[in-house]
Amino acid sequence: MNPTENKSSCANEIDASLRVPLLALFGGAALWLVVGLVLGLIAGIKFHAPEFLSACPLLTYGRVAPAANDAILYGFCIPAALGVMLWIFARLSQMPLALPLVPVVAANLWHLGVLVGLGGILLGESTGHPWLEFPRAAAVLLFAAFMLIAVSAAATFGWRKERTLYPSHWFMFAALLWFPWIYSTANLFLNSNKVPRGVVQSIIGWWFANNLVFVWLALVGVGIAFYLLPKIAGRALANSGYAQFAFLTLILFGTWCGVPVGAPVPAWLPALSSAAAALTIVPLLAILIITIKTVCGACVSCKGGPFCFVKFGMMSFILSGILYISAACPQYSRVLEFTWFGVAQTQLQLLGFAAMILFGAIYELLPQVMGKPLPFPKFAKAHFFITMIGVLLFVVPLLIAGVEQGMKLHSGAAFADANAVALKFLRVSTTGQLLVLLGALLFAANLLVMAIQWKLGVIKCVIAYIKSPLEASETPATTEVKS
Amino acid sequence: MRTGICIFMAAFIALGASWCGFVLAPMLQLGGAKQTVILQSADNWPQQRTGEATLGLQVYRAYGCAACHTEQVRQTGAAFEVTLTSLGTQKAADFKDFIKSLMVVPDLATSSNSIVGSLDKWNGELPKTLYSGDDGDVASALADHLKPVGVKTETRIIATGPDIARGWGSRQSVAADYLYDAPVQLGSLRAGPDLANIGVRAPDANWQWQHLYAPKSTTPNSTMPSFKFLFEVRAVGAAPSPDALKLAGAFAPAAGFEVVPKPEAKELAAYLLSLKANVPLYEAPFTPVTLAK
């Protein structure tokens, strides 16, 4: 049950098999992250200066804001999470990645899908359902790409040499099943020619959004953290009995959250959802206990290292979970619904939790996979502190804005007053957005320089190969790329 | 959790259960929903949108208006009012005594003080509010007991809550209101006001155009970006266009020019004007003000 595998010659082989797929997944993800944060910043500025870019029909707030969210979730979080999952599956299986070419194709398909999707939203082809805005063409590409990566991951899992399963396995294996199911359901119902009547659309939309943004990200993020924290700390995962309990309760209760309390739907739906949200406290507490017991007392000096990223990510997860649950409580919901509170919770889940854990994992695995240190190790450290401050500056003012706006609206104040209260806080949160973007640029710099260095290395190798006499002409260059 | 099959089964059962609950069950319950009947009326609700408004819903979707505007009104409760409209053959003093004698009825006992108290200084003026409160049982019991005496009363149901008080609607939004929307865009953030009843609040197309062209010209403290690209500024031809916007001051175009809406602006405004959820339904009853007089 300890992920500190014995370092053998096998480890090098595993890392080599992952090099190309991971570069393909992470490289595009880093670009989409920057694109998403820039779009988010444009959306944010529109609240300070409504006429900013208002002459451009492509960049209305209603197009830019969902495009920013989708670029961060579909462009960054999902492909980066898939890359980290492939690495962890290969490491835990003690064998090289199965079908290594499949994820490379899939990564390119995925990024093409995100490009089509974002273009679609900006051109006005959004479906109009939150978190499912990508038009049909993009959805098909994303689904196909995910299935291909899932096949490769499942094959690595099925052919594993180390047969014992580790807690991370449960979370990640479930995540592989989760996404195709929810994404196909949501698209078949909401993105087809014959959509269901009336509010059924919204209900399916909430089910999908909850299962993607809350449950899927939780499965992946917690799975990664349960692998990385013990590995870096050099000790076993504490209370791994709790881990099974946390996993089962998370997938049992977490899946039923998401329907807003006062929604105009039959009353049993929000009632069930609120009850499930209250029960979701249980897995959150279990995960909190496991994390604290694993982290506390670990003699890891982490000044901005991967350990810090993952620790901060888990802290954000617990906080965002508590905020999510409190917003589902009928008393609080009456005040908090329709305010910036929900936006803040989502951003904390996306940037504070999922993205932070993925940054940490990528900084940890990339030097190992590439076989050389990061080009700018200081950037990685700066990235941690800048992003941590950025996320807090982004999210905390929005939370306060949400509560104040909600209290004003609930007390029956005029709408303009409530709006004016929120605007003060938006000023601060835009600064936070700017910092998060700065951090993402540092991250992208590290990643892209590494990818370019590797590509240059490959080209040099190929040239040397061609120049070397005789036997070179028989071997195609692609085998060189893979090795 | 020893094998992959175990994990697969656990995940399959958990997600499958919620799929049945939140996808299948709502489809079975609401997937075949039909129009409902408006209370105290022979008309059906909702009506299918007509051409321009149908296209306008797609304009609303394409520009992502739902990112800032909700289309749902919340209601926290209901108030009830019993009003005496005619005494018939009764005299005011006799009626007072009768009401006092009624207060022994168990249903009314809890509110007896307020009902009797309200009649203390009453000198027979009509209409007279006999009960006003949030207990529907008291209101209906009072109305029932007054009916056989020969006086006429009217019972009103009034939806309450901050949204209603702000004038955003006369009742809460219910599932039936969205029967013909595709996509349904309920919205989750109120960076702008709720639009569930914007067609009732601002029923003039020219106002809607003007607001889209220059939000501050109609609402000075608005934070909405302008949608000028939905309009055309052109030289006035032989005769001014009947659709030209009535802009004043800093917002008006240069002399000799006029601002006319492009088809998209007309469609969007037609959609906004079609947003009216102001009829009483079985699941969201209220008494329209016009009937209560």
PDB file of C-alpha atoms in Angstrom, chain A residues 46-47 50-51 54-58 60-63 65-66 121 123-130 157 160 163-165 169-171 173-174 177-179 181-182 185 189 195-204 206-207 211 244 247-248 251-252 255-266 268-269 272-273 334 337-341 343 405 408-416 419 423, chain B residues 1-27 29-35 48 58-59 61-68 70-74 76 161-163 165-166 168 172-194 213-216 221-229 264:
ATOM      1  CA  LYS A  46     -16.021  44.425 -18.238  1.00  0.00           C
ATOM      2  CA  PHE A  47     -17.358  44.982 -14.725  1.00  0.00           C
ATOM      3  CA  PRO A  50     -18.696  48.105 -19.260  1.00  0.00           C
ATOM      4  CA  GLU A  51     -17.723  49.570 -22.625  1.00  0.00           C
ATOM      5  CA  SER A  54     -18.164  46.133 -26.183  1.00  0.00           C
ATOM      6  CA  ALA A  55     -18.032  46.994 -29.894  1.00  0.00           C
ATOM      7  CA  CYS A  56     -16.818  43.477 -30.682  1.00  0.00           C
ATOM      8  CA  PRO A  57     -19.681  40.977 -30.881  1.00  0.00           C
ATOM      9  CA  LEU A  58     -17.218  38.086 -30.374  1.00  0.00           C
ATOM     10  CA  THR A  60     -19.522  40.038 -25.096  1.00  0.00           C
ATOM     11  CA  TYR A  61     -19.373  39.130 -21.418  1.00  0.00           C
ATOM     12  CA  GLY A  62     -21.820  36.292 -22.000  1.00  0.00           C
ATOM     13  CA  ARG A  63     -19.430  34.698 -24.499  1.00  0.00           C
ATOM     14  CA  ALA A  65     -17.063  34.303 -19.337  1.00  0.00           C
ATOM     15  CA  PRO A  66     -18.188  30.762 -20.277  1.00  0.00           C
ATOM     16  CA  ILE A 121     -18.725  29.828 -28.075  1.00  0.00           C
ATOM     17  CA  LEU A 123     -19.004  32.827 -32.565  1.00  0.00           C
ATOM     18  CA  GLY A 124     -22.320  32.354 -30.772  1.00  0.00           C
ATOM     19  CA  GLU A 125     -22.715  28.589 -31.236  1.00  0.00           C
ATOM     20  CA  SER A 126     -22.806  27.861 -27.503  1.00  0.00           C
ATOM     21  CA  THR A 127     -25.500  25.407 -26.395  1.00  0.00           C
ATOM     22  CA  GLY A 128     -26.581  27.744 -23.598  1.00  0.00           C
ATOM     23  CA  HIS A 129     -26.183  25.119 -20.847  1.00  0.00           C
ATOM     24  CA  PRO A 130     -23.575  25.963 -18.186  1.00  0.00           C
ATOM     25  CA  PHE A 157      -4.180  -0.797 -15.367  1.00  0.00           C
ATOM     26  CA  ARG A 160      -0.240  -4.200 -14.275  1.00  0.00           C
ATOM     27  CA  ARG A 163      -1.450  -6.499  -8.636  1.00  0.00           C
ATOM     28  CA  THR A 164      -2.244  -4.792  -5.298  1.00  0.00           C
ATOM     29  CA  LEU A 165      -4.524  -1.808  -5.710  1.00  0.00           C
ATOM     30  CA  HIS A 169      -6.481   3.567  -8.186  1.00  0.00           C
ATOM     31  CA  TRP A 170     -10.085   3.655  -6.950  1.00  0.00           C
ATOM     32  CA  PHE A 171     -10.478   7.367  -7.390  1.00  0.00           C
ATOM     33  CA  PHE A 173     -10.438   4.369 -12.206  1.00  0.00           C
ATOM     34  CA  ALA A 174     -13.855   5.729 -11.206  1.00  0.00           C
ATOM     35  CA  LEU A 177     -15.797   5.727 -16.054  1.00  0.00           C
ATOM     36  CA  TRP A 178     -17.394   8.967 -14.854  1.00  0.00           C
ATOM     37  CA  PHE A 179     -16.568  11.351 -17.641  1.00  0.00           C
ATOM     38  CA  TRP A 181     -21.003   8.533 -18.880  1.00  0.00           C
ATOM     39  CA  ILE A 182     -21.918  12.057 -17.809  1.00  0.00           C
ATOM     40  CA  THR A 185     -25.657  11.638 -21.306  1.00  0.00           C
ATOM     41  CA  PHE A 189     -30.012  14.935 -24.115  1.00  0.00           C
ATOM     42  CA  VAL A 195     -34.091  18.209 -26.553  1.00  0.00           C
ATOM     43  CA  PRO A 196     -36.340  17.260 -23.616  1.00  0.00           C
ATOM     44  CA  ARG A 197     -39.152  19.633 -22.768  1.00  0.00           C
ATOM     45  CA  GLY A 198     -38.795  22.504 -20.344  1.00  0.00           C
ATOM     46  CA  VAL A 199     -36.912  22.351 -17.089  1.00  0.00           C
ATOM     47  CA  VAL A 200     -35.815  18.732 -17.596  1.00  0.00           C
ATOM     48  CA  GLN A 201     -32.991  20.359 -19.562  1.00  0.00           C
ATOM     49  CA  SER A 202     -31.893  22.353 -16.552  1.00  0.00           C
ATOM     50  CA  ILE A 203     -32.091  19.331 -14.257  1.00  0.00           C
ATOM     51  CA  ILE A 204     -29.888  17.239 -16.545  1.00  0.00           C
ATOM     52  CA  TRP A 206     -27.218  20.554 -13.063  1.00  0.00           C
ATOM     53  CA  TRP A 207     -26.610  16.821 -12.736  1.00  0.00           C
ATOM     54  CA  ASN A 211     -20.769  15.462 -11.544  1.00  0.00           C
ATOM     55  CA  GLN A 244     -12.088   3.432   1.047  1.00  0.00           C
ATOM     56  CA  PHE A 247     -14.236   7.056  -1.814  1.00  0.00           C
ATOM     57  CA  LEU A 248     -17.510   5.177  -1.412  1.00  0.00           C
ATOM     58  CA  ILE A 251     -19.406   8.721  -5.097  1.00  0.00           C
ATOM     59  CA  LEU A 252     -22.573   7.744  -3.258  1.00  0.00           C
ATOM     60  CA  THR A 255     -23.432  12.541  -7.222  1.00  0.00           C
ATOM     61  CA  TRP A 256     -26.799  13.716  -5.912  1.00  0.00           C
ATOM     62  CA  CYS A 257     -25.812  17.330  -5.222  1.00  0.00           C
ATOM     63  CA  GLY A 258     -26.248  20.192  -7.643  1.00  0.00           C
ATOM     64  CA  VAL A 259     -29.950  21.080  -7.921  1.00  0.00           C
ATOM     65  CA  PRO A 260     -30.353  24.621  -6.482  1.00  0.00           C
ATOM     66  CA  VAL A 261     -32.669  24.891  -3.496  1.00  0.00           C
ATOM     67  CA  GLY A 262     -35.364  27.201  -4.874  1.00  0.00           C
ATOM     68  CA  ALA A 263     -35.248  25.969  -8.476  1.00  0.00           C
ATOM     69  CA  PRO A 264     -38.559  25.979 -10.378  1.00  0.00           C
ATOM     70  CA  VAL A 265     -38.701  22.171 -10.512  1.00  0.00           C
ATOM     71  CA  PRO A 266     -40.692  19.548  -8.580  1.00  0.00           C
ATOM     72  CA  TRP A 268     -38.400  16.537  -4.358  1.00  0.00           C
ATOM     73  CA  LEU A 269     -35.390  17.258  -6.559  1.00  0.00           C
ATOM     74  CA  LEU A 272     -32.970  15.290  -2.267  1.00  0.00           C
ATOM     75  CA  SER A 273     -30.040  17.356  -3.468  1.00  0.00           C
ATOM     76  CA  ARG A 334     -32.029  31.980   0.077  1.00  0.00           C
ATOM     77  CA  GLU A 337     -28.174  32.076  -4.600  1.00  0.00           C
ATOM     78  CA  PHE A 338     -27.765  34.230  -7.714  1.00  0.00           C
ATOM     79  CA  THR A 339     -24.775  36.019  -6.183  1.00  0.00           C
ATOM     80  CA  TRP A 340     -21.006  36.026  -6.729  1.00  0.00           C
ATOM     81  CA  PHE A 341     -20.735  33.415  -3.983  1.00  0.00           C
ATOM     82  CA  VAL A 343     -18.824  32.008  -8.898  1.00  0.00           C
ATOM     83  CA  GLN A 405     -24.993  41.244  -2.297  1.00  0.00           C
ATOM     84  CA  LYS A 408     -28.965  43.293   0.314  1.00  0.00           C
ATOM     85  CA  LEU A 409     -31.100  41.433  -2.220  1.00  0.00           C
ATOM     86  CA  HIS A 410     -32.737  39.347   0.492  1.00  0.00           C
ATOM     87  CA  SER A 411     -33.571  42.370   2.619  1.00  0.00           C
ATOM     88  CA  GLY A 412     -35.457  43.789  -0.344  1.00  0.00           C
ATOM     89  CA  ALA A 413     -33.008  46.577  -1.215  1.00  0.00           C
ATOM     90  CA  ALA A 414     -33.117  48.087  -4.683  1.00  0.00           C
ATOM     91  CA  PHE A 415     -31.208  46.049  -7.213  1.00  0.00           C
ATOM     92  CA  ALA A 416     -28.759  48.817  -8.116  1.00  0.00           C
ATOM     93  CA  ASN A 419     -24.986  45.537  -7.455  1.00  0.00           C
ATOM     94  CA  LEU A 423     -18.571  46.045  -7.614  1.00  0.00           C
TER      95      LEU A 423
ATOM     96  CA  MET B   1     -11.762  -2.881  -3.262  1.00  0.00           C
ATOM     97  CA  ARG B   2      -9.300  -5.592  -4.175  1.00  0.00           C
ATOM     98  CA  THR B   3      -9.943  -5.803  -7.898  1.00  0.00           C
ATOM     99  CA  GLY B   4     -10.791  -3.518 -10.784  1.00  0.00           C
ATOM    100  CA  ILE B   5     -14.225  -5.126 -11.096  1.00  0.00           C
ATOM    101  CA  CYS B   6     -15.087  -4.101  -7.531  1.00  0.00           C
ATOM    102  CA  ILE B   7     -14.246  -0.456  -8.232  1.00  0.00           C
ATOM    103  CA  PHE B   8     -16.111  -0.592 -11.511  1.00  0.00           C
ATOM    104  CA  MET B   9     -19.224  -1.981  -9.830  1.00  0.00           C
ATOM    105  CA  ALA B  10     -19.092   0.572  -7.011  1.00  0.00           C
ATOM    106  CA  ALA B  11     -18.742   3.476  -9.432  1.00  0.00           C
ATOM    107  CA  PHE B  12     -21.350   2.011 -11.769  1.00  0.00           C
ATOM    108  CA  ILE B  13     -23.933   1.608  -9.017  1.00  0.00           C
ATOM    109  CA  ALA B  14     -23.296   5.041  -7.491  1.00  0.00           C
ATOM    110  CA  LEU B  15     -23.408   6.973 -10.742  1.00  0.00           C
ATOM    111  CA  GLY B  16     -26.181   4.790 -12.150  1.00  0.00           C
ATOM    112  CA  ALA B  17     -28.354   5.527  -9.121  1.00  0.00           C
ATOM    113  CA  SER B  18     -27.971   9.272  -9.522  1.00  0.00           C
ATOM    114  CA  TRP B  19     -28.535   8.932 -13.274  1.00  0.00           C
ATOM    115  CA  CYS B  20     -31.838   7.199 -12.559  1.00  0.00           C
ATOM    116  CA  GLY B  21     -32.722   9.862  -9.996  1.00  0.00           C
ATOM    117  CA  PHE B  22     -31.728  13.051 -11.791  1.00  0.00           C
ATOM    118  CA  VAL B  23     -31.987  12.102 -15.477  1.00  0.00           C
ATOM    119  CA  LEU B  24     -34.462   9.263 -15.883  1.00  0.00           C
ATOM    120  CA  ALA B  25     -36.975  10.199 -13.172  1.00  0.00           C
ATOM    121  CA  PRO B  26     -37.352  13.869 -14.245  1.00  0.00           C
ATOM    122  CA  MET B  27     -37.751  12.670 -17.855  1.00  0.00           C
ATOM    123  CA  GLN B  29     -42.192  12.977 -14.554  1.00  0.00           C
ATOM    124  CA  LEU B  30     -41.839  16.065 -16.738  1.00  0.00           C
ATOM    125  CA  GLY B  31     -40.719  14.843 -20.157  1.00  0.00           C
ATOM    126  CA  GLY B  32     -44.310  14.596 -21.378  1.00  0.00           C
ATOM    127  CA  ALA B  33     -45.452  17.826 -19.739  1.00  0.00           C
ATOM    128  CA  LYS B  34     -48.253  19.666 -21.510  1.00  0.00           C
ATOM    129  CA  GLN B  35     -49.820  23.102 -21.226  1.00  0.00           C
ATOM    130  CA  GLN B  48     -45.803  29.012 -27.832  1.00  0.00           C
ATOM    131  CA  GLN B  58     -31.472  32.077 -29.872  1.00  0.00           C
ATOM    132  CA  VAL B  59     -29.998  35.610 -29.919  1.00  0.00           C
ATOM    133  CA  ARG B  61     -28.425  32.285 -26.048  1.00  0.00           C
ATOM    134  CA  ALA B  62     -25.782  33.248 -28.586  1.00  0.00           C
ATOM    135  CA  TYR B  63     -24.727  36.433 -26.765  1.00  0.00           C
ATOM    136  CA  GLY B  64     -24.844  34.644 -23.416  1.00  0.00           C
ATOM    137  CA  CYS B  65     -27.286  37.049 -21.746  1.00  0.00           C
ATOM    138  CA  ALA B  66     -27.952  34.351 -19.120  1.00  0.00           C
ATOM    139  CA  ALA B  67     -24.416  34.864 -17.769  1.00  0.00           C
ATOM    140  CA  CYS B  68     -25.678  37.994 -15.960  1.00  0.00           C
ATOM    141  CA  THR B  70     -31.678  35.090 -14.272  1.00  0.00           C
ATOM    142  CA  GLU B  71     -35.130  34.181 -15.533  1.00  0.00           C
ATOM    143  CA  GLN B  72     -36.589  32.904 -12.302  1.00  0.00           C
ATOM    144  CA  VAL B  73     -38.467  34.607  -9.519  1.00  0.00           C
ATOM    145  CA  ARG B  74     -38.362  33.282  -5.965  1.00  0.00           C
ATOM    146  CA  THR B  76     -40.767  33.006   0.234  1.00  0.00           C
ATOM    147  CA  GLY B 161     -40.737  37.657  -0.886  1.00  0.00           C
ATOM    148  CA  PRO B 162     -37.992  40.129  -1.763  1.00  0.00           C
ATOM    149  CA  ASP B 163     -38.199  39.402  -5.512  1.00  0.00           C
ATOM    150  CA  ALA B 165     -41.530  43.177  -3.431  1.00  0.00           C
ATOM    151  CA  ARG B 166     -38.969  44.462  -5.932  1.00  0.00           C
ATOM    152  CA  TRP B 168     -39.837  41.310 -10.506  1.00  0.00           C
ATOM    153  CA  GLN B 172     -42.730  32.400  -8.092  1.00  0.00           C
ATOM    154  CA  SER B 173     -41.517  30.808 -11.305  1.00  0.00           C
ATOM    155  CA  VAL B 174     -42.589  27.208 -11.781  1.00  0.00           C
ATOM    156  CA  ALA B 175     -41.612  24.411 -14.145  1.00  0.00           C
ATOM    157  CA  ALA B 176     -44.578  25.083 -16.446  1.00  0.00           C
ATOM    158  CA  ASP B 177     -43.278  28.539 -17.367  1.00  0.00           C
ATOM    159  CA  TYR B 178     -40.367  27.065 -19.364  1.00  0.00           C
ATOM    160  CA  LEU B 179     -42.288  24.431 -21.349  1.00  0.00           C
ATOM    161  CA  TYR B 180     -41.424  25.862 -24.768  1.00  0.00           C
ATOM    162  CA  ASP B 181     -37.894  27.157 -24.040  1.00  0.00           C
ATOM    163  CA  ALA B 182     -35.043  25.393 -25.845  1.00  0.00           C
ATOM    164  CA  PRO B 183     -32.557  25.872 -24.333  1.00  0.00           C
ATOM    165  CA  VAL B 184     -34.003  26.711 -20.915  1.00  0.00           C
ATOM    166  CA  GLN B 185     -31.780  29.496 -19.584  1.00  0.00           C
ATOM    167  CA  LEU B 186     -32.581  29.940 -15.914  1.00  0.00           C
ATOM    168  CA  GLY B 187     -29.322  31.719 -15.139  1.00  0.00           C
ATOM    169  CA  SER B 188     -27.381  31.513 -11.887  1.00  0.00           C
ATOM    170  CA  LEU B 189     -26.016  35.015 -11.312  1.00  0.00           C
ATOM    171  CA  ARG B 190     -27.806  38.316 -10.908  1.00  0.00           C
ATOM    172  CA  ALA B 191     -25.196  40.755 -12.123  1.00  0.00           C
ATOM    173  CA  GLY B 192     -28.212  42.321 -13.815  1.00  0.00           C
ATOM    174  CA  PRO B 193     -31.878  42.244 -12.764  1.00  0.00           C
ATOM    175  CA  ASP B 194     -34.111  39.205 -13.189  1.00  0.00           C
ATOM    176  CA  TYR B 213     -28.161  50.441 -27.687  1.00  0.00           C
ATOM    177  CA  ALA B 214     -27.189  52.628 -24.738  1.00  0.00           C
ATOM    178  CA  PRO B 215     -28.163  51.126 -21.351  1.00  0.00           C
ATOM    179  CA  LYS B 216     -27.323  54.334 -19.480  1.00  0.00           C
ATOM    180  CA  ASN B 221     -26.733  53.510 -13.008  1.00  0.00           C
ATOM    181  CA  SER B 222     -26.722  50.478 -15.286  1.00  0.00           C
ATOM    182  CA  THR B 223     -23.540  48.395 -15.499  1.00  0.00           C
ATOM    183  CA  MET B 224     -24.632  46.608 -18.668  1.00  0.00           C
ATOM    184  CA  PRO B 225     -22.310  46.928 -21.671  1.00  0.00           C
ATOM    185  CA  SER B 226     -23.968  48.466 -24.707  1.00  0.00           C
ATOM    186  CA  PHE B 227     -24.846  46.260 -27.668  1.00  0.00           C
ATOM    187  CA  LYS B 228     -24.304  48.915 -30.335  1.00  0.00           C
ATOM    188  CA  PHE B 229     -23.345  46.311 -32.931  1.00  0.00           C
ATOM    189  CA  GLU B 264     -31.139  40.622 -34.377  1.00  0.00           C
TER     190      GLU B 264
END
